[in-house]
């Protein structure tokens, strides 16, 4: 007789509680505990009875696998994965509904089906809908195995019938359900159990599994914070509704660098790769306007030039407004304080707005110097020197700290026709001015923000 277990599972962090309460003890979220019933089948308990040791030099299976990555030829995707998909790995692709996850992954399987055996399982769309999308994306000739199902057991059985399977897309994990759980698809227990089944099959058979996960409004994968720990890589597909570009970003990757990005543009026939994103983001840049500065950034291993805009307006509020879009508000306040105390540039009685053009978000502290340049320019109402880029972290003493990837940043700026670069003096004496001396870009190493003023 199957035993029924009643559990209360937090839909935010996935912790199981034996009793209901208004607040999750683990993560502190309110009203997120949902009763889920687990039917444990008799005899389904797996007990591991053996463990093995083997010499380090003999463990070459995984290494061999990793060397044979599946390369799709969609460079923006391959790079974010660390140079292709590693056989036997499991990847979670998260993003807002409608952002283009299904589109991207259908294009991916279509591209890979030329060299490997691929399957695409949809729990969200009927086969006819998938076919219509494939027609629109002009990939309807691709030899991809398609299925529409939400039943994990059936899917895994069917996958085992496919010879030499290399990749399976599960779209989305929130629609999948395993039989042994009574709770509805999309609950934490179902998401976790379904993912576990796919992960086990990937590790056993050596194929790649890509799980699609929808993100909640708060920006977390619905329930699956637990999933992030279970999978090998987590990629986020993001973008702004009002812009055509989409960014695929690696948040976690056991087989490659994190913070790597791939840039795509959403067109009628699907996603196209953007090989030179800096040019895209600087397209509307006007040099003669005060309050703008170009930041020479690096996302992962790739340089990305972005425009930072600052606007200063007289304030009639007791505490003037400080608003940053695409940049950390606390960091904005810090830089304003440094400008006031170390450079004598006051922003009292003025509202300040800061914006990263194109709707992008910057996490690098290296943008400090560009933010400072935009703010100084706005506060003094004078444009920054023509053709300048900025990068460097600012410390509380008003010092400019060096950041990594100086060469990459300078090269990109040079390639896009910039003539001046303001940045921190590199830490190692070897990499002084001379290193960049032969470049056509004029370098201005700084020690203090004050030197820029
Ligand atoms: N017939 C169409 N023509 C052009 N673009 C479309 C069409 N149908 C859908 N799209 C675009 O594709 C997007 C949906 O992408 P999709 O891959 O289904 O997103 P997700 O899987 O992340 O929910 C829509 O937001 C829209 O921009
Ligand atoms: Mg979809
Ligand atoms: Zn919780």
Short mmCIF file of C-alpha atoms and ligand atoms in Angstrom, two decimals:
data_model
loop_
_atom_site.label_atom_id
_atom_site.label_comp_id
_atom_site.label_asym_id
_atom_site.label_seq_id
_atom_site.Cartn_x
_atom_site.Cartn_y
_atom_site.Cartn_z
CA UNK A 1 0.00 0.00 0.00
CA UNK A 2 1.41 3.38 -0.98
CA UNK A 3 2.01 5.69 1.94
CA UNK A 4 0.84 9.30 1.77
CA UNK A 5 3.08 12.00 3.14
CA UNK A 6 1.74 15.49 3.68
CA UNK A 7 4.36 18.17 3.44
CA UNK A 8 4.26 21.94 3.33
CA UNK A 9 6.78 23.15 0.80
CA UNK A 10 7.98 26.73 0.52
CA UNK A 11 7.45 27.79 -3.11
CA UNK A 12 10.34 30.22 -2.87
CA UNK A 13 13.20 28.21 -1.42
CA UNK A 14 11.90 24.66 -1.67
CA UNK A 15 12.27 23.78 2.01
CA UNK A 16 9.80 21.16 3.29
CA UNK A 17 8.06 21.74 6.60
CA UNK A 18 6.01 19.20 8.49
CA UNK A 19 3.54 21.83 9.74
CA UNK A 20 1.92 24.77 8.01
CA UNK A 21 2.93 28.22 9.12
CA UNK A 22 2.50 31.70 7.70
CA UNK A 23 6.19 32.25 7.33
CA UNK A 24 8.92 29.98 6.00
CA UNK A 25 11.50 29.41 8.74
CA UNK A 26 14.21 29.00 6.20
CA UNK A 27 13.99 31.99 3.88
CA UNK A 28 11.52 34.19 5.76
CA UNK A 29 9.00 34.40 2.91
CA UNK A 30 5.36 34.93 3.92
CA UNK A 31 2.42 32.86 2.66
CA UNK A 32 4.56 30.72 0.41
CA UNK A 33 3.97 27.32 2.07
CA UNK A 34 1.79 25.05 -0.04
CA UNK A 35 0.60 21.61 1.00
CA UNK A 36 1.97 18.92 -1.27
CA UNK A 37 1.24 15.23 -1.00
CA UNK A 38 3.96 12.75 -1.71
CA UNK A 39 2.97 9.18 -2.41
CA UNK A 40 6.00 7.09 -1.74
CA UNK A 41 5.73 3.81 -3.63
CA UNK A 42 6.56 0.73 -1.62
CA UNK A 43 10.03 -0.49 -2.39
CA UNK A 44 10.91 2.66 -4.31
CA UNK A 45 13.45 3.71 -1.72
CA UNK A 46 16.89 3.50 -3.23
CA UNK A 47 19.61 2.50 -0.86
CA UNK A 48 23.13 2.96 -2.00
CA UNK A 49 25.14 0.03 -0.77
CA UNK A 50 28.45 0.49 -2.48
CA UNK A 51 31.09 3.12 -3.04
CA UNK A 52 34.22 2.81 -5.13
CA UNK A 53 37.62 4.36 -5.17
CA UNK A 54 39.68 4.51 -8.32
CA UNK A 55 43.10 5.97 -9.10
CA UNK A 56 43.01 9.61 -10.21
CA UNK A 57 44.83 8.83 -13.44
CA UNK A 58 42.20 6.27 -14.39
CA UNK A 59 39.35 8.76 -14.27
CA UNK A 60 39.44 9.85 -17.86
CA UNK A 61 35.87 9.24 -18.91
CA UNK A 62 34.61 12.65 -17.87
CA UNK A 63 37.62 14.36 -19.37
CA UNK A 64 37.12 12.68 -22.71
CA UNK A 65 33.50 13.73 -22.64
CA UNK A 66 34.31 17.33 -21.91
CA UNK A 67 36.69 17.48 -24.82
CA UNK A 68 33.96 16.48 -27.23
CA UNK A 69 31.67 19.42 -26.82
CA UNK A 70 28.62 19.81 -29.02
CA UNK A 71 29.19 22.95 -31.05
CA UNK A 72 26.07 24.44 -32.63
CA UNK A 73 27.73 27.05 -34.79
CA UNK A 74 25.54 29.70 -33.15
CA UNK A 75 28.62 31.42 -31.74
CA UNK A 76 26.79 33.65 -29.30
CA UNK A 77 25.28 30.55 -27.71
CA UNK A 78 28.39 28.37 -27.84
CA UNK A 79 30.53 31.01 -26.14
CA UNK A 80 28.09 31.47 -23.25
CA UNK A 81 28.24 27.70 -22.66
CA UNK A 82 32.01 27.85 -22.48
CA UNK A 83 32.63 26.67 -26.04
CA UNK A 84 29.78 24.27 -26.68
CA UNK A 85 27.61 21.84 -24.74
CA UNK A 86 29.35 19.26 -22.57
CA UNK A 87 27.85 15.77 -23.03
CA UNK A 88 26.00 14.58 -19.94
CA UNK A 89 25.52 18.09 -18.59
CA UNK A 90 22.26 19.70 -17.58
CA UNK A 91 21.57 23.35 -18.29
CA UNK A 92 18.78 25.52 -16.98
CA UNK A 93 17.68 28.34 -19.27
CA UNK A 94 15.57 30.88 -17.39
CA UNK A 95 13.77 33.98 -18.52
CA UNK A 96 10.49 35.90 -18.58
CA UNK A 97 7.60 34.34 -20.48
CA UNK A 98 7.64 35.58 -24.07
CA UNK A 99 11.27 36.65 -24.05
CA UNK A 100 12.20 34.06 -26.67
CA UNK A 101 13.44 30.94 -24.87
CA UNK A 102 11.49 28.51 -27.05
CA UNK A 103 12.59 30.38 -30.16
CA UNK A 104 16.25 30.25 -29.18
CA UNK A 105 16.18 26.58 -28.25
CA UNK A 106 14.27 25.53 -31.35
CA UNK A 107 16.90 27.29 -33.44
CA UNK A 108 19.58 25.59 -31.37
CA UNK A 109 18.25 22.05 -31.86
CA UNK A 110 17.73 22.77 -35.54
CA UNK A 111 21.35 23.86 -35.89
CA UNK A 112 22.65 20.91 -33.88
CA UNK A 113 20.47 18.35 -35.64
CA UNK A 114 22.84 18.60 -38.61
CA UNK A 115 25.59 16.97 -36.53
CA UNK A 116 23.80 15.14 -33.72
CA UNK A 117 20.57 13.44 -32.74
CA UNK A 118 18.34 15.97 -30.98
CA UNK A 119 14.91 15.94 -29.34
CA UNK A 120 12.57 18.72 -28.28
CA UNK A 121 9.81 18.07 -25.76
CA UNK A 122 7.18 20.73 -25.25
CA UNK A 123 4.72 20.76 -22.39
CA UNK A 124 3.40 24.14 -23.40
CA UNK A 125 2.60 23.92 -27.07
CA UNK A 126 0.94 21.40 -29.37
CA UNK A 127 2.98 19.85 -32.15
CA UNK A 128 1.10 21.93 -34.74
CA UNK A 129 2.10 25.13 -32.94
CA UNK A 130 5.71 24.01 -32.85
CA UNK A 131 5.52 23.27 -36.55
CA UNK A 132 4.18 26.77 -37.26
CA UNK A 133 7.04 28.29 -35.31
CA UNK A 134 9.54 26.10 -37.15
CA UNK A 135 8.05 27.31 -40.45
CA UNK A 136 8.45 30.91 -39.38
CA UNK A 137 12.04 30.32 -38.23
CA UNK A 138 12.72 28.47 -41.49
CA UNK A 139 14.01 25.38 -39.70
CA UNK A 140 11.15 23.01 -40.62
CA UNK A 141 13.51 20.77 -42.60
CA UNK A 142 15.66 20.01 -39.56
CA UNK A 143 15.78 16.40 -38.38
CA UNK A 144 14.63 17.04 -34.82
CA UNK A 145 12.52 14.58 -32.83
CA UNK A 146 9.53 16.52 -31.54
CA UNK A 147 7.12 15.54 -28.78
CA UNK A 148 4.35 17.26 -26.87
CA UNK A 149 3.98 15.79 -23.40
CA UNK A 150 4.13 16.66 -19.73
CA UNK A 151 4.49 13.15 -18.34
CA UNK A 152 8.09 12.73 -17.25
CA UNK A 153 7.97 8.93 -17.09
CA UNK A 154 6.58 8.62 -20.62
CA UNK A 155 9.08 11.16 -21.95
CA UNK A 156 12.06 9.38 -20.46
CA UNK A 157 10.86 6.03 -21.81
CA UNK A 158 10.46 7.56 -25.26
CA UNK A 159 13.88 9.19 -25.10
CA UNK A 160 15.45 5.84 -24.37
CA UNK A 161 14.12 4.57 -27.70
CA UNK A 162 16.09 7.23 -29.60
CA UNK A 163 19.51 5.91 -30.62
CA UNK A 164 22.60 8.09 -29.96
CA UNK A 165 20.59 10.90 -28.44
CA UNK A 166 22.86 13.91 -27.92
CA UNK A 167 20.53 16.67 -26.73
CA UNK A 168 17.02 17.01 -25.35
CA UNK A 169 15.19 20.28 -24.67
CA UNK A 170 12.50 20.23 -21.98
CA UNK A 171 10.20 23.23 -22.46
CA UNK A 172 9.33 24.01 -19.71
CA UNK A 173 10.22 22.25 -16.47
CA UNK A 174 7.22 23.93 -14.80
CA UNK A 175 4.82 21.97 -17.00
CA UNK A 176 6.38 18.59 -16.22
CA UNK A 177 5.04 16.16 -13.64
CA UNK A 178 6.11 12.83 -12.22
CA UNK A 179 3.51 10.24 -11.31
CA UNK A 180 4.67 9.57 -7.77
CA UNK A 181 3.72 13.07 -6.61
CA UNK A 182 0.14 14.18 -6.17
CA UNK A 183 0.91 17.88 -6.30
CA UNK A 184 0.27 19.89 -9.43
CA UNK A 185 2.85 20.62 -12.11
CA UNK A 186 4.76 23.79 -11.35
CA UNK A 187 4.92 23.26 -7.59
CA UNK A 188 8.37 23.06 -6.06
CA UNK A 189 8.15 19.33 -5.39
CA UNK A 190 7.13 18.58 -8.98
CA UNK A 191 9.73 20.88 -10.49
CA UNK A 192 12.41 19.33 -8.33
CA UNK A 193 11.36 15.72 -8.87
CA UNK A 194 10.92 16.17 -12.63
CA UNK A 195 14.29 17.86 -12.96
CA UNK A 196 15.88 15.06 -10.95
CA UNK A 197 14.53 12.47 -13.39
CA UNK A 198 15.95 14.32 -16.38
CA UNK A 199 19.28 14.88 -14.62
CA UNK A 200 19.56 11.19 -13.78
CA UNK A 201 18.86 10.24 -17.39
CA UNK A 202 21.45 12.75 -18.64
CA UNK A 203 24.16 11.43 -16.32
CA UNK A 204 23.29 7.82 -17.14
CA UNK A 205 23.05 8.18 -20.92
CA UNK A 206 25.49 11.02 -21.48
CA UNK A 207 23.16 13.29 -23.43
CA UNK A 208 22.74 17.00 -22.74
CA UNK A 209 19.50 18.16 -21.15
CA UNK A 210 18.39 21.77 -21.41
CA UNK A 211 15.58 22.65 -19.01
CA UNK A 212 13.55 25.77 -19.69
CA UNK A 213 12.34 27.63 -16.60
CA UNK A 214 10.01 30.61 -16.44
CA UNK A 215 10.93 33.40 -14.09
CA UNK A 216 8.50 34.96 -11.65
CA UNK A 217 7.88 38.68 -11.48
CA UNK A 218 10.35 39.02 -8.62
CA UNK A 219 13.07 37.79 -10.93
CA UNK A 220 13.60 34.35 -9.42
CA UNK A 221 13.02 31.15 -11.28
CA UNK A 222 9.63 30.08 -9.98
CA UNK A 223 10.44 27.66 -7.20
CA UNK A 224 13.63 26.47 -8.81
CA UNK A 225 16.17 28.18 -6.63
CA UNK A 226 16.58 24.53 -5.73
CA UNK A 227 17.15 23.74 -9.40
CA UNK A 228 20.07 26.11 -9.65
CA UNK A 229 22.02 23.83 -7.32
CA UNK A 230 21.07 20.67 -9.16
CA UNK A 231 22.15 21.66 -12.66
CA UNK A 232 25.60 22.20 -14.18
CA UNK A 233 24.90 25.56 -15.72
CA UNK A 234 22.31 28.30 -15.35
CA UNK A 235 21.72 30.70 -18.22
CA UNK A 236 19.36 33.65 -18.15
CA UNK A 237 17.75 34.97 -21.29
CA UNK A 238 16.86 38.58 -20.75
CA UNK A 239 15.88 41.71 -22.57
CA UNK A 240 13.53 44.65 -22.50
CA UNK A 241 10.13 44.43 -24.11
CA UNK A 242 10.71 47.69 -25.98
CA UNK A 243 14.01 46.66 -27.48
CA UNK A 244 14.76 43.97 -30.02
CA UNK A 245 17.98 42.74 -28.51
CA UNK A 246 18.15 39.78 -26.14
CA UNK A 247 21.02 38.80 -23.89
CA UNK A 248 21.90 35.28 -22.85
CA UNK A 249 23.95 35.41 -19.68
CA UNK A 250 25.65 32.60 -17.77
CA UNK A 251 25.02 32.84 -14.03
CA UNK A 252 26.62 29.55 -13.18
CA UNK A 253 28.71 27.22 -15.30
CA UNK A 254 30.62 24.16 -14.12
CA UNK A 255 32.29 23.93 -17.53
CA UNK A 256 33.05 27.54 -18.39
CA UNK A 257 33.29 31.13 -17.26
CA UNK A 258 30.33 32.88 -15.67
CA UNK A 259 29.13 36.37 -16.59
CA UNK A 260 29.70 35.49 -20.21
CA UNK A 261 27.08 37.02 -22.48
CA UNK A 262 25.69 36.33 -25.92
CA UNK A 263 23.74 39.03 -27.72
CA UNK A 264 20.89 38.35 -30.12
CA UNK A 265 18.37 40.43 -31.96
CA UNK A 266 14.74 39.27 -32.11
CA UNK A 267 13.52 39.49 -35.68
CA UNK A 268 10.54 38.13 -37.54
CA UNK A 269 12.44 35.01 -38.63
CA UNK A 270 13.76 34.40 -35.12
CA UNK A 271 16.89 35.37 -33.28
CA UNK A 272 19.94 36.57 -35.15
CA UNK A 273 23.38 36.89 -33.60
CA UNK A 274 24.76 40.34 -32.84
CA UNK A 275 28.50 40.05 -33.36
CA UNK A 276 29.33 43.62 -32.47
CA UNK A 277 27.05 44.65 -29.60
CA UNK A 278 29.00 47.81 -28.74
CA UNK A 279 28.04 49.32 -32.09
CA UNK A 280 24.40 48.43 -31.38
CA UNK A 281 24.36 50.09 -27.97
CA UNK A 282 26.23 53.19 -29.11
CA UNK A 283 24.10 53.68 -32.23
CA UNK A 284 22.27 56.72 -30.86
CA UNK A 285 25.15 58.25 -28.98
CA UNK A 286 25.62 62.00 -29.42
CA UNK A 287 29.01 63.30 -28.43
CA UNK A 288 28.27 66.99 -27.95
CA UNK A 289 25.72 66.58 -25.17
CA UNK A 290 26.68 67.17 -21.57
CA UNK A 291 26.00 64.40 -19.08
CA UNK A 292 26.96 61.42 -21.20
CA UNK A 293 30.09 59.29 -20.97
CA UNK A 294 31.09 56.00 -22.59
CA UNK A 295 31.99 53.11 -20.34
CA UNK A 296 34.38 50.52 -21.72
CA UNK A 297 33.00 47.43 -20.02
CA UNK A 298 33.74 43.74 -20.15
CA UNK A 299 31.06 41.06 -19.82
CA UNK A 300 32.73 37.72 -19.26
CA UNK A 301 35.48 37.67 -21.83
CA UNK A 302 33.87 40.07 -24.24
CA UNK A 303 34.21 43.87 -24.32
CA UNK A 304 31.06 45.94 -24.41
CA UNK A 305 30.94 49.71 -24.75
CA UNK A 306 27.93 51.39 -23.19
CA UNK A 307 26.68 54.92 -22.84
CA UNK A 308 26.00 56.29 -19.37
CA UNK A 309 23.67 59.25 -19.14
CA UNK A 310 23.24 61.64 -16.22
CA UNK A 311 20.70 64.38 -15.83
CA UNK A 312 20.70 67.07 -13.17
CA UNK A 313 17.63 69.14 -12.40
CA UNK A 314 16.87 71.67 -9.64
CA UNK A 315 15.16 69.92 -6.75
CA UNK A 316 12.23 71.23 -4.75
CA UNK A 317 12.21 68.25 -2.44
CA UNK A 318 13.57 68.15 1.11
CA UNK A 319 15.73 65.20 0.14
CA UNK A 320 16.59 65.42 -3.55
CA UNK A 321 15.91 62.48 -5.81
CA UNK A 322 18.68 60.04 -6.71
CA UNK A 323 17.47 57.62 -9.35
CA UNK A 324 19.59 55.11 -11.21
CA UNK A 325 18.33 52.83 -13.98
CA UNK A 326 20.63 49.95 -14.91
CA UNK A 327 23.06 50.79 -12.12
CA UNK A 328 23.15 50.38 -8.35
CA UNK A 329 21.52 53.26 -6.45
CA UNK A 330 23.87 52.93 -3.47
CA UNK A 331 26.85 53.17 -5.74
CA UNK A 332 25.42 56.32 -7.29
CA UNK A 333 25.11 57.89 -3.83
CA UNK A 334 28.66 56.84 -3.02
CA UNK A 335 30.08 58.44 -6.14
CA UNK A 336 28.14 61.64 -5.50
CA UNK A 337 29.58 61.72 -1.97
CA UNK A 338 33.11 61.22 -3.32
CA UNK A 339 32.60 64.02 -5.85
CA UNK A 340 31.35 66.32 -3.10
CA UNK A 341 33.99 65.54 -0.45
CA UNK A 342 37.06 64.86 -2.57
CA UNK A 343 36.50 67.05 -5.62
CA UNK A 344 34.37 69.86 -4.22
CA UNK A 345 31.54 69.24 -6.70
CA UNK A 346 28.27 69.69 -4.86
CA UNK A 347 25.01 68.09 -5.90
CA UNK A 348 22.95 69.61 -3.08
CA UNK A 349 19.44 70.82 -3.98
CA UNK A 350 19.55 68.94 -7.23
CA UNK A 351 17.72 65.86 -8.44
CA UNK A 352 19.99 63.39 -10.16
CA UNK A 353 18.99 60.74 -12.67
CA UNK A 354 21.38 58.18 -14.04
CA UNK A 355 20.59 55.86 -16.91
CA UNK A 356 22.41 53.17 -18.85
CA UNK A 357 21.34 53.71 -22.45
CA UNK A 358 19.64 50.80 -24.20
CA UNK A 359 18.07 49.36 -21.05
CA UNK A 360 21.10 47.34 -20.01
CA UNK A 361 22.20 46.62 -16.46
CA UNK A 362 25.80 47.09 -15.38
CA UNK A 363 27.19 45.16 -12.42
CA UNK A 364 30.86 46.00 -12.84
CA UNK A 365 32.33 48.47 -10.33
CA UNK A 366 34.62 49.42 -13.22
CA UNK A 367 31.80 51.66 -14.46
CA UNK A 368 32.38 54.03 -11.49
CA UNK A 369 34.68 56.27 -13.47
CA UNK A 370 32.29 56.57 -16.40
CA UNK A 371 29.44 57.33 -13.99
CA UNK A 372 31.59 59.98 -12.32
CA UNK A 373 32.48 61.48 -15.72
CA UNK A 374 28.80 61.63 -16.73
CA UNK A 375 27.87 63.21 -13.39
CA UNK A 376 30.66 65.79 -13.50
CA UNK A 377 29.73 66.63 -17.08
CA UNK A 378 26.05 67.04 -16.14
CA UNK A 379 26.77 69.06 -12.99
CA UNK A 380 29.15 71.39 -14.84
CA UNK A 381 27.00 71.37 -17.99
CA UNK A 382 29.98 70.67 -20.23
CA UNK A 383 30.36 67.69 -22.58
CA UNK A 384 33.21 65.27 -21.88
CA UNK A 385 36.20 65.40 -24.28
CA UNK A 386 35.20 64.13 -27.72
CA UNK A 387 35.79 60.43 -28.38
CA UNK A 388 36.55 59.40 -24.78
CA UNK A 389 35.96 56.15 -22.94
CA UNK A 390 36.20 55.59 -19.18
CA UNK A 391 36.74 52.65 -16.86
CA UNK A 392 37.97 52.25 -13.30
CA UNK A 393 36.65 51.65 -9.82
CA UNK A 394 36.42 54.62 -7.45
CA UNK A 395 37.40 54.30 -3.79
CA UNK A 396 36.15 56.39 -0.91
CA UNK A 397 39.39 58.39 -0.81
CA UNK A 398 38.64 59.56 -4.33
CA UNK A 399 41.27 57.25 -5.77
CA UNK A 400 40.79 55.45 -9.05
CA UNK A 401 41.45 51.73 -8.73
CA UNK A 402 42.61 49.60 -11.57
CA UNK A 403 40.34 46.91 -12.96
CA UNK A 404 41.07 43.82 -15.02
CA UNK A 405 41.05 43.43 -18.80
CA UNK A 406 42.61 46.85 -19.52
CA UNK A 407 43.90 45.71 -22.90
CA UNK A 408 40.58 44.22 -24.04
CA UNK A 409 38.74 47.42 -23.13
CA UNK A 410 41.26 49.63 -24.92
CA UNK A 411 41.25 47.47 -28.04
CA UNK A 412 37.46 47.59 -28.32
CA UNK A 413 37.42 51.38 -27.85
CA UNK A 414 40.09 51.74 -30.48
CA UNK A 415 38.21 49.48 -32.88
CA UNK A 416 35.12 51.67 -32.58
CA UNK A 417 37.08 54.82 -33.29
CA UNK A 418 37.54 56.30 -29.83
CA UNK A 419 40.58 58.51 -29.41
CA UNK A 420 40.90 59.00 -25.63
CA UNK A 421 40.79 56.56 -22.73
CA UNK A 422 40.66 57.51 -19.05
CA UNK A 423 41.38 54.71 -16.61
CA UNK A 424 43.35 53.74 -13.53
CA UNK A 425 47.08 53.33 -13.63
CA UNK A 426 47.51 49.54 -13.86
CA UNK A 427 48.82 47.95 -10.68
CA UNK A 428 51.76 46.10 -12.14
CA UNK A 429 54.57 48.53 -13.11
CA UNK A 430 55.30 46.43 -16.20
CA UNK A 431 51.95 47.35 -17.66
CA UNK A 432 52.53 51.07 -17.64
CA UNK A 433 51.87 53.65 -20.33
CA UNK A 434 54.38 52.13 -22.75
CA UNK A 435 52.38 48.93 -23.12
CA UNK A 436 49.61 50.89 -24.77
CA UNK A 437 51.97 53.41 -26.36
CA UNK A 438 51.72 52.15 -29.92
CA UNK A 439 47.93 52.25 -29.90
CA UNK A 440 46.23 55.04 -31.83
CA UNK A 441 44.11 55.72 -28.76
CA UNK A 442 45.46 58.37 -26.38
CA UNK A 443 45.70 56.97 -22.85
CA UNK A 444 45.22 59.06 -19.71
CA UNK A 445 46.03 56.98 -16.65
CA UNK A 446 44.48 58.49 -13.51
CA UNK A 447 45.27 58.15 -9.81
CA UNK A 448 42.50 60.35 -8.43
CA UNK A 449 39.08 61.36 -9.72
CA UNK A 450 40.14 64.96 -9.09
CA UNK A 451 42.63 64.72 -11.99
CA UNK A 452 39.72 64.16 -14.34
CA UNK A 453 37.87 67.24 -13.11
N1 LIG B 1 4.20 35.15 -35.62
C1 LIG B 1 5.20 35.82 -35.06
N2 LIG B 1 5.91 36.72 -35.77
C2 LIG B 1 6.93 37.39 -35.21
N3 LIG B 1 7.32 37.25 -33.95
C3 LIG B 1 6.66 36.37 -33.19
C4 LIG B 1 5.59 35.62 -33.69
N4 LIG B 1 5.15 34.82 -32.69
C5 LIG B 1 5.93 35.08 -31.64
N5 LIG B 1 6.84 36.00 -31.92
C6 LIG B 1 7.87 36.53 -31.03
O1 LIG B 1 8.40 35.51 -30.26
C7 LIG B 1 8.21 35.81 -28.88
C8 LIG B 1 7.83 34.56 -28.11
O2 LIG B 1 8.97 33.83 -27.98
P1 LIG B 1 8.96 32.44 -27.25
O3 LIG B 1 10.18 31.78 -27.76
O4 LIG B 1 7.68 31.75 -27.39
O5 LIG B 1 9.16 32.92 -25.75
P2 LIG B 1 9.27 32.04 -24.42
O6 LIG B 1 9.48 30.63 -24.84
O7 LIG B 1 10.44 32.63 -23.70
O8 LIG B 1 8.01 32.24 -23.65
C9 LIG B 1 7.14 36.81 -28.79
O9 LIG B 1 7.32 37.69 -27.70
C10 LIG B 1 7.27 37.53 -30.10
O10 LIG B 1 8.17 38.61 -29.96
MG1 LIG B 2 8.14 29.08 -24.62
ZN1 LIG B 3 11.37 29.38 2.14
#
